[in-house]
PDB file of C-alpha atoms in Angstrom:
ATOM      1  CA  MET A  21       4.725  15.367  -8.481  1.00  0.00           C
ATOM      2  CA  ALA A  22       8.105  16.948  -7.421  1.00  0.00           C
ATOM      3  CA  ALA A  23       7.049  18.462  -4.174  1.00  0.00           C
ATOM      4  CA  ASN A  24       5.234  15.004  -3.375  1.00  0.00           C
ATOM      5  CA  THR A  25       9.062  13.508  -4.861  1.00  0.00           C
ATOM      6  CA  ASP A  26      10.734  15.780  -2.277  1.00  0.00           C
ATOM      7  CA  ARG A  27       8.135  15.759   0.535  1.00  0.00           C
ATOM      8  CA  PHE A  28       8.615  11.920   0.733  1.00  0.00           C
ATOM      9  CA  ASP A  29      12.428  12.134  -0.083  1.00  0.00           C
ATOM     10  CA  GLU A  30      13.098  14.169   3.455  1.00  0.00           C
ATOM     11  CA  ASP A  31      10.780  11.673   5.615  1.00  0.00           C
ATOM     12  CA  ALA A  32      12.950   8.544   4.267  1.00  0.00           C
ATOM     13  CA  ALA A  33      15.157   8.545   6.708  1.00  0.00           C
ATOM     14  CA  ALA A  34      12.845   9.093   9.374  1.00  0.00           C
ATOM     15  CA  TRP A  35       9.948   6.804   8.761  1.00  0.00           C
ATOM     16  CA  GLU A  36      10.759   3.096   9.835  1.00  0.00           C
ATOM     17  CA  ALA A  37      11.619   5.552  13.579  1.00  0.00           C
ATOM     18  CA  ASP A  38       8.349   7.088  13.368  1.00  0.00           C
ATOM     19  CA  PRO A  39       6.230   5.563  16.366  1.00  0.00           C
ATOM     20  CA  ALA A  40       3.309   5.690  14.475  1.00  0.00           C
ATOM     21  CA  CYS A  41       3.975   4.643  11.294  1.00  0.00           C
ATOM     22  CA  VAL A  42       5.414   1.683  13.239  1.00  0.00           C
ATOM     23  CA  THR A  43       2.395   1.036  15.457  1.00  0.00           C
ATOM     24  CA  SER A  44       0.077   1.460  11.640  1.00  0.00           C
ATOM     25  CA  ALA A  45       2.497  -0.965  10.433  1.00  0.00           C
ATOM     26  CA  GLU A  46       1.848  -3.725  12.728  1.00  0.00           C
ATOM     27  CA  LEU A  47      -1.780  -3.589  13.627  1.00  0.00           C
ATOM     28  CA  VAL A  48      -2.083  -3.641   9.632  1.00  0.00           C
ATOM     29  CA  TYR A  49      -0.028  -6.367   9.322  1.00  0.00           C
ATOM     30  CA  LYS A  50      -2.150  -8.068  11.970  1.00  0.00           C
ATOM     31  CA  ALA A  51      -5.185  -7.329  10.055  1.00  0.00           C
ATOM     32  CA  LEU A  52      -3.840  -8.606   6.820  1.00  0.00           C
ATOM     33  CA  LEU A  53      -3.155 -11.792   8.216  1.00  0.00           C
ATOM     34  CA  GLN A  54      -6.556 -12.450   9.870  1.00  0.00           C
ATOM     35  CA  HIS A  55      -8.908 -11.424   6.348  1.00  0.00           C
ATOM     36  CA  VAL A  56      -6.638 -12.153   3.407  1.00  0.00           C
ATOM     37  CA  PRO A  57      -7.226 -15.588   1.850  1.00  0.00           C
ATOM     38  CA  GLN A  58      -4.099 -15.970   0.501  1.00  0.00           C
ATOM     39  CA  PHE A  59      -1.985 -15.264   3.891  1.00  0.00           C
ATOM     40  CA  GLN A  60      -3.602 -18.070   5.289  1.00  0.00           C
ATOM     41  CA  PRO A  61      -1.785 -21.233   6.453  1.00  0.00           C
ATOM     42  CA  GLY A  62      -1.420 -23.832   3.813  1.00  0.00           C
ATOM     43  CA  GLY A  63      -1.776 -21.428   0.423  1.00  0.00           C
ATOM     44  CA  LYS A  64       0.355 -20.783  -2.128  1.00  0.00           C
ATOM     45  CA  LYS A  65       1.893 -17.793  -1.430  1.00  0.00           C
ATOM     46  CA  PRO A  66       1.432 -15.068  -3.813  1.00  0.00           C
ATOM     47  CA  ASP A  67       3.216 -13.079  -5.640  1.00  0.00           C
ATOM     48  CA  ILE A  68       2.879  -9.212  -4.812  1.00  0.00           C
ATOM     49  CA  LEU A  69       2.751  -5.897  -5.829  1.00  0.00           C
ATOM     50  CA  ASP A  70       3.336  -3.175  -2.908  1.00  0.00           C
ATOM     51  CA  VAL A  71       1.825  -0.029  -4.369  1.00  0.00           C
ATOM     52  CA  GLY A  72       4.010   3.181  -2.201  1.00  0.00           C
ATOM     53  CA  GLY A  73       5.975   0.185  -0.001  1.00  0.00           C
ATOM     54  CA  GLY A  74       8.140   2.922   1.560  1.00  0.00           C
ATOM     55  CA  SER A  75      11.328   1.593   2.956  1.00  0.00           C
ATOM     56  CA  GLY A  76       9.302  -1.857   3.646  1.00  0.00           C
ATOM     57  CA  THR A  77       8.045  -1.336   7.013  1.00  0.00           C
ATOM     58  CA  LEU A  78       5.289  -3.968   5.995  1.00  0.00           C
ATOM     59  CA  SER A  79       6.586  -5.135   3.054  1.00  0.00           C
ATOM     60  CA  PHE A  80       9.541  -6.915   5.656  1.00  0.00           C
ATOM     61  CA  MET A  81       6.590  -8.420   8.176  1.00  0.00           C
ATOM     62  CA  LEU A  82       4.843  -9.947   5.163  1.00  0.00           C
ATOM     63  CA  ALA A  83       7.977 -11.874   4.165  1.00  0.00           C
ATOM     64  CA  PRO A  84       7.956 -14.845   5.278  1.00  0.00           C
ATOM     65  CA  HIS A  85       4.375 -14.762   3.911  1.00  0.00           C
ATOM     66  CA  VAL A  86       4.734 -14.318   0.461  1.00  0.00           C
ATOM     67  CA  HIS A  87       6.657 -15.961  -2.998  1.00  0.00           C
ATOM     68  CA  THR A  88       7.763 -12.341  -3.901  1.00  0.00           C
ATOM     69  CA  LEU A  89       7.417  -9.251  -3.650  1.00  0.00           C
ATOM     70  CA  THR A  90       7.385  -6.286  -5.549  1.00  0.00           C
ATOM     71  CA  ALA A  91       7.206  -2.723  -4.139  1.00  0.00           C
ATOM     72  CA  ILE A  92       7.106   0.741  -6.139  1.00  0.00           C
ATOM     73  CA  ASP A  93       7.778   4.224  -5.088  1.00  0.00           C
ATOM     74  CA  ILE A  94       7.028   7.446  -5.986  1.00  0.00           C
ATOM     75  CA  ALA A  95      10.372   8.712  -3.428  1.00  0.00           C
ATOM     76  CA  PRO A  96      13.889   7.571  -4.588  1.00  0.00           C
ATOM     77  CA  SER A  97      15.336   7.540  -1.261  1.00  0.00           C
ATOM     78  CA  MET A  98      12.511   4.822   0.006  1.00  0.00           C
ATOM     79  CA  VAL A  99      13.246   2.310  -2.867  1.00  0.00           C
ATOM     80  CA  ALA A 100      17.195   2.826  -1.831  1.00  0.00           C
ATOM     81  CA  ALA A 101      16.179   2.555   1.598  1.00  0.00           C
ATOM     82  CA  PHE A 102      13.613  -0.705   0.832  1.00  0.00           C
ATOM     83  CA  ASN A 103      16.545  -2.356  -1.295  1.00  0.00           C
ATOM     84  CA  ALA A 104      19.149  -1.825   1.286  1.00  0.00           C
ATOM     85  CA  ASN A 105      17.152  -3.532   4.151  1.00  0.00           C
ATOM     86  CA  ALA A 106      16.420  -6.244   1.464  1.00  0.00           C
ATOM     87  CA  ALA A 107      19.950  -6.541   1.238  1.00  0.00           C
ATOM     88  CA  GLN A 108      20.915  -6.675   4.352  1.00  0.00           C
ATOM     89  CA  ARG A 109      18.061  -9.200   5.039  1.00  0.00           C
ATOM     90  CA  GLY A 110      18.721 -11.838   2.244  1.00  0.00           C
ATOM     91  CA  ALA A 111      15.103 -10.824   1.295  1.00  0.00           C
ATOM     92  CA  HIS A 112      15.980 -11.801  -2.613  1.00  0.00           C
ATOM     93  CA  HIS A 113      12.423 -12.627  -3.289  1.00  0.00           C
ATOM     94  CA  MET A 114      11.437  -8.452  -3.191  1.00  0.00           C
ATOM     95  CA  GLU A 115      13.056  -5.147  -4.601  1.00  0.00           C
ATOM     96  CA  ALA A 116      11.419  -2.291  -4.945  1.00  0.00           C
ATOM     97  CA  VAL A 117      11.713   0.256  -7.951  1.00  0.00           C
ATOM     98  CA  ILE A 118      10.459   3.815  -8.413  1.00  0.00           C
ATOM     99  CA  TYR A 119       6.898   4.345  -9.997  1.00  0.00           C
ATOM    100  CA  GLU A 120       6.252   7.978 -11.656  1.00  0.00           C
ATOM    101  CA  ARG A 121       2.966   8.843 -10.682  1.00  0.00           C
ATOM    102  CA  ASP A 122       1.688  11.044 -13.307  1.00  0.00           C
ATOM    103  CA  LEU A 123       3.973   9.449 -15.984  1.00  0.00           C
ATOM    104  CA  PRO A 124       3.457   5.697 -15.004  1.00  0.00           C
ATOM    105  CA  ASP A 125       6.592   3.317 -17.124  1.00  0.00           C
ATOM    106  CA  PHE A 126       3.902   0.152 -17.184  1.00  0.00           C
ATOM    107  CA  THR A 127       6.550  -2.092 -17.654  1.00  0.00           C
ATOM    108  CA  VAL A 128       8.879  -1.367 -14.371  1.00  0.00           C
ATOM    109  CA  ALA A 129       7.372  -3.210 -11.855  1.00  0.00           C
ATOM    110  CA  PRO A 130       6.409  -6.162 -13.772  1.00  0.00           C
ATOM    111  CA  GLU A 131      10.248  -6.368 -15.328  1.00  0.00           C
ATOM    112  CA  ALA A 132      10.752  -6.397 -11.345  1.00  0.00           C
ATOM    113  CA  THR A 133       9.197  -9.532 -10.687  1.00  0.00           C
ATOM    114  CA  THR A 134      10.343 -10.904 -13.812  1.00  0.00           C
ATOM    115  CA  ARG A 135      13.965 -10.569 -11.818  1.00  0.00           C
ATOM    116  CA  LEU A 136      12.757 -11.944  -8.446  1.00  0.00           C
ATOM    117  CA  LEU A 137      10.788 -15.105 -10.485  1.00  0.00           C
ATOM    118  CA  GLN A 138      13.630 -15.614 -12.026  1.00  0.00           C
ATOM    119  CA  THR A 139      15.640 -15.512  -8.766  1.00  0.00           C
ATOM    120  CA  VAL A 140      12.925 -17.840  -6.917  1.00  0.00           C
ATOM    121  CA  ASP A 141      11.784 -20.273  -9.701  1.00  0.00           C
ATOM    122  CA  GLY A 142      14.741 -20.977 -11.615  1.00  0.00           C
ATOM    123  CA  LYS A 143      12.304 -19.202 -14.545  1.00  0.00           C
ATOM    124  CA  ALA A 144      10.823 -16.923 -16.173  1.00  0.00           C
ATOM    125  CA  PRO A 145       7.130 -16.429 -16.027  1.00  0.00           C
ATOM    126  CA  GLU A 146       4.928 -17.865 -19.215  1.00  0.00           C
ATOM    127  CA  GLY A 147       2.864 -14.705 -19.614  1.00  0.00           C
ATOM    128  CA  PRO A 148       2.616 -11.282 -18.573  1.00  0.00           C
ATOM    129  CA  VAL A 149       3.450 -10.200 -15.563  1.00  0.00           C
ATOM    130  CA  ARG A 150       0.224 -10.263 -13.364  1.00  0.00           C
ATOM    131  CA  TRP A 151      -0.028 -10.294  -9.791  1.00  0.00           C
ATOM    132  CA  ASP A 152      -1.913 -11.775  -6.555  1.00  0.00           C
ATOM    133  CA  ILE A 153      -2.407  -9.413  -4.480  1.00  0.00           C
ATOM    134  CA  LEU A 154      -2.508  -5.110  -4.585  1.00  0.00           C
ATOM    135  CA  LEU A 155      -1.223  -3.670  -1.923  1.00  0.00           C
ATOM    136  CA  SER A 156      -1.301  -0.244  -0.776  1.00  0.00           C
ATOM    137  CA  ASN A 157      -1.006   1.063   2.560  1.00  0.00           C
ATOM    138  CA  LEU A 158      -1.793   4.497   3.745  1.00  0.00           C
ATOM    139  CA  VAL A 159      -1.200   5.569  -0.087  1.00  0.00           C
ATOM    140  CA  THR A 160      -5.116   5.562  -1.954  1.00  0.00           C
ATOM    141  CA  HIS A 161      -6.245   8.661  -0.199  1.00  0.00           C
ATOM    142  CA  HIS A 162      -2.908  10.414  -2.389  1.00  0.00           C
ATOM    143  CA  TYR A 163      -4.946   9.641  -5.448  1.00  0.00           C
ATOM    144  CA  SER A 164      -7.076  12.464  -7.082  1.00  0.00           C
ATOM    145  CA  GLN A 165      -8.057   9.955 -10.172  1.00  0.00           C
ATOM    146  CA  LEU A 166      -9.237   6.930  -8.205  1.00  0.00           C
ATOM    147  CA  ASN A 167     -11.542   5.796 -10.855  1.00  0.00           C
ATOM    148  CA  GLU A 168      -8.101   5.449 -12.475  1.00  0.00           C
ATOM    149  CA  TRP A 169      -6.487   4.461 -10.015  1.00  0.00           C
ATOM    150  CA  MET A 170      -9.219   0.916  -9.256  1.00  0.00           C
ATOM    151  CA  GLN A 171      -8.887   0.045 -13.302  1.00  0.00           C
ATOM    152  CA  ILE A 172      -5.345  -0.268 -13.677  1.00  0.00           C
ATOM    153  CA  ALA A 173      -5.894  -2.479 -10.209  1.00  0.00           C
ATOM    154  CA  TYR A 174      -7.594  -4.471 -11.846  1.00  0.00           C
ATOM    155  CA  PHE A 175      -5.790  -5.287 -15.239  1.00  0.00           C
ATOM    156  CA  SER A 176      -2.947  -6.281 -12.847  1.00  0.00           C
ATOM    157  CA  LEU A 177      -4.156  -8.260 -10.985  1.00  0.00           C
ATOM    158  CA  ALA A 178      -4.737 -12.009 -11.941  1.00  0.00           C
ATOM    159  CA  PRO A 179      -7.566 -13.345 -12.294  1.00  0.00           C
ATOM    160  CA  GLY A 180      -8.849 -14.577  -8.840  1.00  0.00           C
ATOM    161  CA  GLY A 181      -6.047 -11.886  -7.020  1.00  0.00           C
ATOM    162  CA  ARG A 182      -7.089  -9.283  -4.714  1.00  0.00           C
ATOM    163  CA  ILE A 183      -6.894  -6.069  -3.737  1.00  0.00           C
ATOM    164  CA  VAL A 184      -6.171  -5.630  -0.137  1.00  0.00           C
ATOM    165  CA  MET A 185      -6.675  -1.272   0.602  1.00  0.00           C
ATOM    166  CA  THR A 186      -5.415  -0.044   4.489  1.00  0.00           C
ATOM    167  CA  ASP A 187      -6.004   4.118   5.222  1.00  0.00           C
ATOM    168  CA  PHE A 188      -7.525   5.899   7.168  1.00  0.00           C
ATOM    169  CA  GLU A 189     -11.586   6.631   7.125  1.00  0.00           C
ATOM    170  CA  HIS A 190     -13.014  10.096   6.406  1.00  0.00           C
ATOM    171  CA  THR A 191     -14.896  10.677   9.589  1.00  0.00           C
ATOM    172  CA  GLY A 192     -15.507  14.854   9.036  1.00  0.00           C
ATOM    173  CA  PRO A 193     -13.320  17.937   9.735  1.00  0.00           C
ATOM    174  CA  ASP A 194     -11.388  15.451  12.267  1.00  0.00           C
ATOM    175  CA  SER A 195      -9.868  14.291   9.482  1.00  0.00           C
ATOM    176  CA  ALA A 196      -8.005  16.237   7.687  1.00  0.00           C
ATOM    177  CA  LEU A 197      -5.485  16.335  11.052  1.00  0.00           C
ATOM    178  CA  PHE A 198      -4.028  13.500  10.532  1.00  0.00           C
ATOM    179  CA  HIS A 199      -1.794  15.226   7.503  1.00  0.00           C
ATOM    180  CA  ALA A 200       0.043  18.226   9.415  1.00  0.00           C
ATOM    181  CA  PRO A 201      -0.923  21.985   8.042  1.00  0.00           C
ATOM    182  CA  GLY A 202       2.262  22.148   6.120  1.00  0.00           C
ATOM    183  CA  LYS A 203       1.393  18.756   4.328  1.00  0.00           C
ATOM    184  CA  ARG A 204      -2.036  19.382   3.245  1.00  0.00           C
ATOM    185  CA  ASP A 205      -2.509  20.910   0.153  1.00  0.00           C
ATOM    186  CA  SER A 206      -0.532  17.978  -1.539  1.00  0.00           C
ATOM    187  CA  ILE A 207      -3.704  16.153  -0.353  1.00  0.00           C
ATOM    188  CA  PRO A 208      -6.435  15.131  -2.640  1.00  0.00           C
ATOM    189  CA  MET A 209      -8.737  13.760   0.224  1.00  0.00           C
ATOM    190  CA  HIS A 210      -8.484  13.646   4.005  1.00  0.00           C
ATOM    191  CA  GLY A 211      -9.578   9.205   4.797  1.00  0.00           C
ATOM    192  CA  LEU A 212     -11.388   7.287   2.495  1.00  0.00           C
ATOM    193  CA  LYS A 213     -15.196   6.803   2.846  1.00  0.00           C
ATOM    194  CA  PRO A 214     -16.662   3.766   2.524  1.00  0.00           C
ATOM    195  CA  ALA A 215     -19.694   3.841   0.570  1.00  0.00           C
ATOM    196  CA  GLU A 216     -17.715   5.566  -2.060  1.00  0.00           C
ATOM    197  CA  ILE A 217     -14.422   3.305  -2.179  1.00  0.00           C
ATOM    198  CA  SER A 218     -17.049   0.023  -1.677  1.00  0.00           C
ATOM    199  CA  LYS A 219     -18.668   1.979  -5.499  1.00  0.00           C
ATOM    200  CA  LEU A 220     -15.575   3.019  -7.063  1.00  0.00           C
ATOM    201  CA  MET A 221     -13.966  -0.433  -6.284  1.00  0.00           C
ATOM    202  CA  SER A 222     -17.134  -2.883  -7.953  1.00  0.00           C
ATOM    203  CA  ASP A 223     -17.907  -0.180 -11.038  1.00  0.00           C
ATOM    204  CA  ALA A 224     -14.211  -1.119 -11.673  1.00  0.00           C
ATOM    205  CA  GLY A 225     -15.255  -4.666 -12.284  1.00  0.00           C
ATOM    206  CA  PHE A 226     -13.978  -5.895  -8.086  1.00  0.00           C
ATOM    207  CA  VAL A 227     -16.457  -8.757  -6.807  1.00  0.00           C
ATOM    208  CA  ASP A 228     -16.534  -9.443  -3.484  1.00  0.00           C
ATOM    209  CA  VAL A 229     -16.357  -6.431  -1.698  1.00  0.00           C
ATOM    210  CA  SER A 230     -15.844  -4.917   1.562  1.00  0.00           C
ATOM    211  CA  VAL A 231     -14.827  -2.072   3.159  1.00  0.00           C
ATOM    212  CA  LYS A 232     -14.716  -2.116   7.136  1.00  0.00           C
ATOM    213  CA  ARG A 233     -12.201  -0.794   9.939  1.00  0.00           C
ATOM    214  CA  VAL A 234     -10.253  -3.244  11.590  1.00  0.00           C
ATOM    215  CA  PHE A 235      -8.421  -0.800  13.933  1.00  0.00           C
ATOM    216  CA  SER A 236      -8.210   2.765  14.811  1.00  0.00           C
ATOM    217  CA  LEU A 237      -4.562   4.988  15.097  1.00  0.00           C
ATOM    218  CA  ASP A 238      -3.450   6.952  17.960  1.00  0.00           C
ATOM    219  CA  LYS A 239      -2.041   9.795  16.239  1.00  0.00           C
ATOM    220  CA  ALA A 240       0.213  12.771  18.152  1.00  0.00           C
ATOM    221  CA  VAL A 241      -2.078  16.071  16.731  1.00  0.00           C
ATOM    222  CA  ASP A 242      -1.761  20.166  16.601  1.00  0.00           C
ATOM    223  CA  PRO A 243      -3.378  20.878  19.834  1.00  0.00           C
ATOM    224  CA  GLN A 244      -3.844  23.745  18.904  1.00  0.00           C
ATOM    225  CA  GLU A 245      -5.808  22.356  15.854  1.00  0.00           C
ATOM    226  CA  ALA A 246      -7.661  20.648  18.246  1.00  0.00           C
ATOM    227  CA  GLY A 247      -9.569  21.543  21.032  1.00  0.00           C
ATOM    228  CA  GLY A 248      -6.462  21.529  22.706  1.00  0.00           C
ATOM    229  CA  ARG A 249      -6.528  17.611  22.181  1.00  0.00           C
ATOM    230  CA  THR A 250      -2.586  15.373  22.097  1.00  0.00           C
ATOM    231  CA  SER A 251      -4.224  13.111  19.931  1.00  0.00           C
ATOM    232  CA  ILE A 252      -6.671  11.381  17.659  1.00  0.00           C
ATOM    233  CA  GLU A 253      -7.502   8.283  16.977  1.00  0.00           C
ATOM    234  CA  PHE A 254      -8.726   7.642  13.377  1.00  0.00           C
ATOM    235  CA  PRO A 255     -10.010   4.108  12.358  1.00  0.00           C
ATOM    236  CA  ILE A 256      -8.293   2.405   9.496  1.00  0.00           C
ATOM    237  CA  LEU A 257     -10.221   0.622   6.975  1.00  0.00           C
ATOM    238  CA  LEU A 258      -9.631  -2.372   4.875  1.00  0.00           C
ATOM    239  CA  CYS A 259     -10.597  -2.698   1.262  1.00  0.00           C
ATOM    240  CA  LEU A 260     -11.199  -5.844  -0.753  1.00  0.00           C
ATOM    241  CA  GLY A 261     -12.250  -6.812  -3.121  1.00  0.00           C
ATOM    242  CA  SER A 262     -11.648 -10.151  -5.870  1.00  0.00           C
ATOM    243  CA  LYS A 263     -10.857 -10.478  -9.398  1.00  0.00           C
ATOM    244  CA  PRO A 264     -13.406 -12.859 -10.759  1.00  0.00           C
ATOM    245  CA  MET A 265     -11.906 -15.999 -12.427  1.00  0.00           C
ATOM    246  CA  ARG A 266     -13.184 -15.158 -15.549  1.00  0.00           C
TER     247      ARG A 266
END
């Protein structure tokens, strides 16, 4: 875990300035507004747990559409950047906290959400904190134990809540090129396979499961590895599933 944390810490300062990251966040944002019912106008704004929120590139695009947003990330500098951005924007309904993936403290995120709800609503929530949406963008492929991750996600959601994951699709050998050579050793899988992720979501208890391509991300690659190509279009999947009301 230390190596992963160090890598993400090194990336934090440049994360928002990376054109591919910003472009991806903008396209994901548009897809979420189009396909996720909780982001439709006129409804109750959701409380969101943003897993791997980074410095908040996508999170702050969603700021007008959420009641509260609690972001968790394994990299301290990402969390610091997120909270600095929140303070600068006056986004008092958003906060990031550090989350250790290998030794998770499951009280950290609920405590942060409780603070946000007290700020926004003037009172603490009744009962345990559960979220309306669990959001993750380009994070799922980092998990080696996806079945455990799905069970945790299911437990974290309120009845009727929704898991919302966006990630690149595994389409063959080219999928490994999504990450630079020096970063691949720590990646458990190079993209998601729709049939496999659908089954994992269903097995965890999610219903109305949907996995579909929503856009392709053009990303620079090493021409020596890519047969002379300087960029490749990676299909991005939107994975949705609902927790039953009962």
